[in-house]
Structure formats: structure tokens, C-alpha cells
Short mmCIF file of C-alpha atoms and ligand atoms in Angstrom, two decimals:
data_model
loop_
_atom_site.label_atom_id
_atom_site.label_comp_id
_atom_site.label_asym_id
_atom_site.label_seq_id
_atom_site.Cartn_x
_atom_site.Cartn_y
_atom_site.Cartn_z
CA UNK A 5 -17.52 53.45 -37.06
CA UNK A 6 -15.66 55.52 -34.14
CA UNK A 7 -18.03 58.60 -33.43
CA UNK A 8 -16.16 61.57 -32.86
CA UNK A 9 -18.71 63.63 -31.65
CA UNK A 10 -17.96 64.93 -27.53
CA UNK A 11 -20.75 67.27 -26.12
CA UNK A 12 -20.30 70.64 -25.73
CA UNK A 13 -20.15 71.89 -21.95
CA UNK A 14 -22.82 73.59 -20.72
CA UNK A 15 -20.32 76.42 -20.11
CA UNK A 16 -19.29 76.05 -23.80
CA UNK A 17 -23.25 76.16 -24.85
CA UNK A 18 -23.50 79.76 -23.04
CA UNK A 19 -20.33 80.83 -24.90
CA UNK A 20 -21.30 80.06 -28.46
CA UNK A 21 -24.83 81.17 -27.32
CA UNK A 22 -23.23 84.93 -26.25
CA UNK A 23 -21.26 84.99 -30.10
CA UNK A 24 -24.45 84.89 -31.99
CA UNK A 25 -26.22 87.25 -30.05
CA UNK A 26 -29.04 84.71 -29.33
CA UNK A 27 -30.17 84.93 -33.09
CA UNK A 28 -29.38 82.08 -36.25
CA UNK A 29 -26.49 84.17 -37.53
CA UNK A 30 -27.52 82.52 -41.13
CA UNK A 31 -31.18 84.12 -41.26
CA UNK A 32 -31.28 86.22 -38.00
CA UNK A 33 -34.17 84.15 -36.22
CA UNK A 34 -34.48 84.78 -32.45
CA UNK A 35 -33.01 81.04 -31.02
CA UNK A 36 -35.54 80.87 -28.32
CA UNK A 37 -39.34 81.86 -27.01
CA UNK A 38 -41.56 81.71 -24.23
CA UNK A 39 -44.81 79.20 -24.15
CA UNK A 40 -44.77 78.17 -19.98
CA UNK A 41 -41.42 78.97 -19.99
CA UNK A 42 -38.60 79.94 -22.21
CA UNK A 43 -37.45 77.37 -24.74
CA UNK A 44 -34.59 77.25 -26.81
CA UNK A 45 -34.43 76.52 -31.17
CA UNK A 46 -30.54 76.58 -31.39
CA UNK A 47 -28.92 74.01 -32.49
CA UNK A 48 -24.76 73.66 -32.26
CA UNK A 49 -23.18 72.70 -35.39
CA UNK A 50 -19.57 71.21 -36.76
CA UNK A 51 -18.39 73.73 -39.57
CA UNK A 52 -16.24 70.49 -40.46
CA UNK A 53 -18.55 67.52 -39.96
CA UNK A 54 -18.00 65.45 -36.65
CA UNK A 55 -17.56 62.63 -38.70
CA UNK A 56 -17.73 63.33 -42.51
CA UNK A 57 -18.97 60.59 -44.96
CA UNK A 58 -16.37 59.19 -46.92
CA UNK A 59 -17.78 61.70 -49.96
CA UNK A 60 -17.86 64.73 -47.64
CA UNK A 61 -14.23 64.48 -46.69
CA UNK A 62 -13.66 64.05 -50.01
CA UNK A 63 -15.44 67.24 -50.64
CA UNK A 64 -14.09 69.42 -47.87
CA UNK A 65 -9.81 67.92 -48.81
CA UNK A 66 -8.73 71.12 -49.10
CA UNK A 67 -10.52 73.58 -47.10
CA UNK A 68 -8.89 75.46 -44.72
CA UNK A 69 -9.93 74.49 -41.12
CA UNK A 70 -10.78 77.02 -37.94
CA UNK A 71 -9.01 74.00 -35.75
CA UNK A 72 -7.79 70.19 -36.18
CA UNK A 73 -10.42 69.53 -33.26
CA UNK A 74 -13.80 69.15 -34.54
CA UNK A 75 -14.87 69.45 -31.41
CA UNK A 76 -13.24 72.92 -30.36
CA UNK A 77 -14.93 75.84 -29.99
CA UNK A 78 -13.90 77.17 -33.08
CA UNK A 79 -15.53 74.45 -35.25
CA UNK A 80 -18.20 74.78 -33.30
CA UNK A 81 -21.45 77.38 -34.30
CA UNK A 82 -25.14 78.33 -32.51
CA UNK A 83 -27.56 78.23 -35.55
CA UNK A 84 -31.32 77.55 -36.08
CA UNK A 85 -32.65 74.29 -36.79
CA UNK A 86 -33.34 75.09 -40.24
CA UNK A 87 -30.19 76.47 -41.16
CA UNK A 88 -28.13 73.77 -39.57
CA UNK A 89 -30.36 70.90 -41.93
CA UNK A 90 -29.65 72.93 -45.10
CA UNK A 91 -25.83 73.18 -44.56
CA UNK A 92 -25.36 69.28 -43.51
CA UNK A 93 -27.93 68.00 -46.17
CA UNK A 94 -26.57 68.11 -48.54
CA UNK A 95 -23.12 69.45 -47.66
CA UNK A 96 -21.46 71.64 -50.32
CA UNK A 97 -17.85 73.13 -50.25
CA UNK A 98 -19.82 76.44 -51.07
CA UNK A 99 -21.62 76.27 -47.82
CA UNK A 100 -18.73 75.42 -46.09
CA UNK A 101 -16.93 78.41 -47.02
CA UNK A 102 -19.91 81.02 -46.86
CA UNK A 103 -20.02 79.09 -42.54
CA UNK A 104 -16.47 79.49 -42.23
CA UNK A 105 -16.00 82.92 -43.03
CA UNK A 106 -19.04 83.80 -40.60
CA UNK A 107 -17.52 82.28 -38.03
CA UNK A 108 -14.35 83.59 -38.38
CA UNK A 109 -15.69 87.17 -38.25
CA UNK A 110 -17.87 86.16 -35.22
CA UNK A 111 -14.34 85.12 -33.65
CA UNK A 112 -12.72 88.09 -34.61
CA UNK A 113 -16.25 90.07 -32.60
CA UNK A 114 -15.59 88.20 -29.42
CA UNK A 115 -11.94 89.60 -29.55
CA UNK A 116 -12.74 93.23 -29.74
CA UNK A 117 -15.59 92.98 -26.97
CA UNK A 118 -12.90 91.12 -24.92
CA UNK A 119 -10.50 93.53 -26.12
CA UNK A 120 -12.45 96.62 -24.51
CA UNK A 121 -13.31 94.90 -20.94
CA UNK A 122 -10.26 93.77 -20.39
CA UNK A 123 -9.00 93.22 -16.70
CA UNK A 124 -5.59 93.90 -17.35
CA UNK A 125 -6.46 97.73 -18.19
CA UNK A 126 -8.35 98.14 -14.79
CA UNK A 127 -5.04 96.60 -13.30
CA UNK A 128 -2.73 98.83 -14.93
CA UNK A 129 -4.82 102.20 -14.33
CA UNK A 130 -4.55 101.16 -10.73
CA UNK A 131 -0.54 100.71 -10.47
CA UNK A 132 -0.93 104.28 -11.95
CA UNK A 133 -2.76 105.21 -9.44
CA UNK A 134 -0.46 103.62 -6.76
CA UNK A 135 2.23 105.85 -7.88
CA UNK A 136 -0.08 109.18 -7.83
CA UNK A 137 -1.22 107.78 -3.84
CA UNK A 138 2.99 106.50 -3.25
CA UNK A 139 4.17 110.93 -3.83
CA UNK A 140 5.83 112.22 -0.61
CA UNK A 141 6.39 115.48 -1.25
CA UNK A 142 6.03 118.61 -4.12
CA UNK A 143 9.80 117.72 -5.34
CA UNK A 144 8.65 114.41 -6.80
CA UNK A 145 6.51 116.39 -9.44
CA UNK A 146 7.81 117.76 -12.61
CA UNK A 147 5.45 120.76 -13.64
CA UNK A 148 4.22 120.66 -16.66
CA UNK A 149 5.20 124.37 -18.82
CA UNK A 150 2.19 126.67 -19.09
CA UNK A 151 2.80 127.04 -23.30
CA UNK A 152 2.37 123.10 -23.26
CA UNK A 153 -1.46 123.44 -21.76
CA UNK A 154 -4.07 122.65 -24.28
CA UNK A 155 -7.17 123.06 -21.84
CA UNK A 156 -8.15 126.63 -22.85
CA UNK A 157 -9.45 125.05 -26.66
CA UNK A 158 -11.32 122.50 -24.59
CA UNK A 159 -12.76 123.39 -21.48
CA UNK A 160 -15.35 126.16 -22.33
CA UNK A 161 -15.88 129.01 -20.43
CA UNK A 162 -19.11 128.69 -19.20
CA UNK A 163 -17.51 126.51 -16.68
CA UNK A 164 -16.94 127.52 -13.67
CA UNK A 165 -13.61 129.31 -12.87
CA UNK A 166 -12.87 126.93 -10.05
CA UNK A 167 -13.80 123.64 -12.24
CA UNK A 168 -11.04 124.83 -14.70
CA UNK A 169 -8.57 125.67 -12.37
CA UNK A 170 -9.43 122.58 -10.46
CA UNK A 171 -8.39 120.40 -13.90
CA UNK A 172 -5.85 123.28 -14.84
CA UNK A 173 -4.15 122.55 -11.53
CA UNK A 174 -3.94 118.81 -11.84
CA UNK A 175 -2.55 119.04 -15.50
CA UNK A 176 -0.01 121.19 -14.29
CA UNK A 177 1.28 119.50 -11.24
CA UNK A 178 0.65 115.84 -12.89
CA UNK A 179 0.91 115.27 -16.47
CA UNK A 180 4.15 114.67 -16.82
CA UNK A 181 4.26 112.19 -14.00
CA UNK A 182 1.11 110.22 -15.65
CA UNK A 183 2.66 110.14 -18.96
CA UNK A 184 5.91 108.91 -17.31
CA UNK A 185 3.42 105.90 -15.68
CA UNK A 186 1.70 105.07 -18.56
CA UNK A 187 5.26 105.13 -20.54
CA UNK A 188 6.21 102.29 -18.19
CA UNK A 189 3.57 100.43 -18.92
CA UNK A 190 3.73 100.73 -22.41
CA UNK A 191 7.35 99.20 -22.06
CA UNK A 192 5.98 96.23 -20.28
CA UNK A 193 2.90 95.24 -22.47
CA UNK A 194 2.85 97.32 -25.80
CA UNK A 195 -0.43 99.18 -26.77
CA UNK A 196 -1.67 98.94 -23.44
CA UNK A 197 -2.11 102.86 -23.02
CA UNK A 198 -3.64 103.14 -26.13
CA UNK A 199 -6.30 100.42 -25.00
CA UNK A 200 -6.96 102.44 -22.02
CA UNK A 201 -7.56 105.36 -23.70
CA UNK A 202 -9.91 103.96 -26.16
CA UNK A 203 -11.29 102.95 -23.06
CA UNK A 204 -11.68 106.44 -21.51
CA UNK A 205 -12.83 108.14 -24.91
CA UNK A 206 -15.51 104.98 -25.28
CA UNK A 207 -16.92 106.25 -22.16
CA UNK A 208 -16.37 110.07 -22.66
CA UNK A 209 -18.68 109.46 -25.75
CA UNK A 210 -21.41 107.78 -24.60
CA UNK A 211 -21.55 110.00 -21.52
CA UNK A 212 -21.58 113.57 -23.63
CA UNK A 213 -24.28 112.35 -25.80
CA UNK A 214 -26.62 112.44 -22.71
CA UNK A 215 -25.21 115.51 -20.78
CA UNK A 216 -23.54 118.11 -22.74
CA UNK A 217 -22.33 119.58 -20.05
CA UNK A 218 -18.58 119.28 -19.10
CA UNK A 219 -18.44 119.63 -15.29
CA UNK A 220 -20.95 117.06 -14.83
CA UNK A 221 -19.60 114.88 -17.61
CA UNK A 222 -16.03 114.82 -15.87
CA UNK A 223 -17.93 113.74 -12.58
CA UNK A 224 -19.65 110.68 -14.48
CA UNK A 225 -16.59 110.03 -15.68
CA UNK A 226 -14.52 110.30 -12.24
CA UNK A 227 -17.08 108.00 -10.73
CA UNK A 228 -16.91 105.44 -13.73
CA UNK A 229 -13.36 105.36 -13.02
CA UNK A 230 -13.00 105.00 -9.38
CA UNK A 231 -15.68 102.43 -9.84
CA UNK A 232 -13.82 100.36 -12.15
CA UNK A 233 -10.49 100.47 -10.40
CA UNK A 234 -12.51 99.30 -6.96
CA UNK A 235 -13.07 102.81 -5.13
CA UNK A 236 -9.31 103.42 -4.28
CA UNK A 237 -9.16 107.04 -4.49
CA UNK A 238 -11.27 109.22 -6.38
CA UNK A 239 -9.03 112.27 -6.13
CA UNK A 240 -6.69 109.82 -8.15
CA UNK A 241 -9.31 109.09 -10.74
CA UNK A 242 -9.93 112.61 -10.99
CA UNK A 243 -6.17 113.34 -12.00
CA UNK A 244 -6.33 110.32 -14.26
CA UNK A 245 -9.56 111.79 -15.90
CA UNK A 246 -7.67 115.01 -16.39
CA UNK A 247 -4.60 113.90 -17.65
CA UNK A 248 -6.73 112.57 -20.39
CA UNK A 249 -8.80 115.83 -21.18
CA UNK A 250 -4.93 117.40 -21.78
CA UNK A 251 -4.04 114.62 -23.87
CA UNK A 252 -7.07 114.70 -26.11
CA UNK A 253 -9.12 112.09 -25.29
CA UNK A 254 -11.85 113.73 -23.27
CA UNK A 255 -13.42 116.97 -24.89
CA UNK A 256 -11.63 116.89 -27.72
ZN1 ZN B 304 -31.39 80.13 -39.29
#
């Protein structure tokens, strides 16, 4: 009989490894431990066997399948030895069904993590950036009008005067032109403004939870930018970071 069983890649190994979180997703057992040195308990199973007995395809006719390859990532899951005996032996549709949906869900995981670090949103805050670094002169700028400013309900006034005239300033004289940017963008790959402000209000979260207060919050959050976006300009970030406390994103 033809064995249709390829190894995973090493590379593949890490990957599946990474989804489960290093624990049997089935009974939540750590898949490794140190004695000398560390050693690993996973196991990587089919969801659809490799190559099903004549009764187990029989079985598993009509289930739906995570991908024709048996030997693609998707049909492929990190579980404990235990586990991985009592689904093949003996296989039941049941089981089948109960491993599918976990994996499916596990899938669905990996795309919201990937989701939040994307590159792409690091490249597109920078070609906003660009166009903040490309203005010549103060006739490029549309002001934005005063009775459109939403800082006062934000920024609180034990803040220094000069913090909120600093962000005041940059909301003014910016805004508009940001918006304009990230409109673009928009146009080009939908949603992508609203992934970069989930990304921005991710971070504004964390970050208030340890420091309530707002100066030094906007710093962090100027530095995680310009960080990010590889150290191009940090008066840029700052504008970006402001643009986003007017637009409700950052203390809001
Ligand atoms: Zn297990």
C-alpha cells in the first residue's frame, strides 16, 4: 500500500507548535519538560488519517475536510501523546468533528494575531508619514475649524498648558491632511485604517493601565510608534499620535 504520509518541515513543526501555545489543545498538558535538557511530548497528527483503513474512509465519506492535502498544514495538529492514541484508536466520526472544529478555531487565532502585527500597517503609517516629512510650505495645510476640536473632553487639565497646546496645535494644522492620507489608503486596501487604529488603541490600552498619566502616556506611545515605523521622524509620529487622540482612539 502507497504511504501517503510526507514529514512535516522543521519550519512547519515550529508553526503548529506556536498555534497550540505549547500545550495538548485536547487536555491542556504542557508538550514538553526539562530532565538534562528540555524534551518534547507533542506529537503531530492527521485530522483526516494519512492513509485511512478501508473502514475509516468509509467512516469519515462525508465529512467536511480543512484541505484535500493530508499533509497540509491545515490537516495537520500539535497534540499530546495520549490524546493523539485516543482519537486514531479507534477513530470515530464524533472525534473527528469535535478535532476539526478545534482546529478550525485555532486557524481562525493565528489570523487575528497575524492580523494585528501586520507589516503592511507599519508600511502604510510610514507613506503617511512621507507625506507629513514631503510639506513645503504653510499653504499645503488645510486648518482644521476650532468648533470641530474634540481635545478639551479628553485631554485633562492637569496637563500642562504647553502639552495641550503642543497636541492642540498639531490637530489644528494636521488633521485634515492625515485623514486625507489615511483616506487614500483606505481606497487602495479597504479596512486598512481601521486596522491601524485598532492598532494604536491596542497600545493606548495597555500603556494607560500602567501610567495614568496622559503626557507620559502620549510619549510611550510616540516612541512605540517611531519605533515601529524604523525611527524616521518622531515629530511625525507625534502628529500621527495626535491625530488619533482627535479622532477618538487615544483618551477616549
Ligand atoms: Zn492531550
Amino acid at each position: 500500500m502507497v504511504d501517503n504520509r510526507v514529514n512535516p518541515t522543521s519550519n512547519m513543526k515550529l508553526l503548529l507548535y506556536n498555534q497550540v501555545d505549547g500545550r495538548c489543545p485536547f487536555c491542556g498538558k504542557n508538550l514538553h519538560y526539562v530532565k538534562n535538557q528540555i524534551q518534547t511530548l507533542l506529537e503531530i497528527a492527521h485530522i483526516y488519517p494519512a492513509n485511512p483503513k478501508s473502514h475509516e474512509a468509509e467512516l469519515l465519506k462525508d465529512v467536511p475536510r480543512l484541505s484535500e492535502d493530508v499533509n497540509s498544514m491545515e490537516n495537520l495538529i500539535v497534540a499530546c501523546r495520549d490524546c493523539h492514541k485516543k482519537f486514531d484508536h479507534p477513530r470515530t466520526a464524533e472525534d473527528y468533528y469535535r478535532w476539526y472544529d478545534l482546529k478550525k478555531e485555532l486557524m481562525l487565532n493565528d489570523e487575528a494575531k497575524s492580523a494585528f502585527f501586520d507589516n503592511n500597517v507599519e508600511e502604510d503609517i510610514i507613506k503617511v508619514m512621507d507625506s507629513l516629512l514631503k510639506i513645503e510650505c504653510e499653504s499645503d495645510l488645510v486648518q482644521l475649524s476650532l468648533s470641530a476640536l474634540k481635545l478639551d473632553e479628553k485631554i485633562n487639565k492637569e496637563n500642562s498648558f504647553i502639552f495641550r497646546k503642543k497636541i492642540r496645535d498639531q490637530v489644528v494644522d494636521y488633521y485634515p491632511m492625515v485623514r486625507e492620507q489615511f483616506n487614500e489608503l483606505d481606497a487602495i486596501s479597504p479596512y486598512q485604517f481601521e486596522k491601524i487604529a485598532t492598532q494604536v488603541k491596542g497600545c493606548y490600552l495597555t500603556l494607560i493601565k500602567i501610567n495614568e498619566n496622559q503626557e507620559a502616556v502620549f510619549r510611550m506611545l510616540v516612541a512605540w510608534l517611531d519605533e515601529k515605523t524604523g525611527k524616521i521622524s518622531s515629530l511625525a509620529c507625534e502628529i500621527i499620535i495626535s491625530f488619533f487622540i482627535q479622532n477618538c482612539e487615544v483618551f477616549s
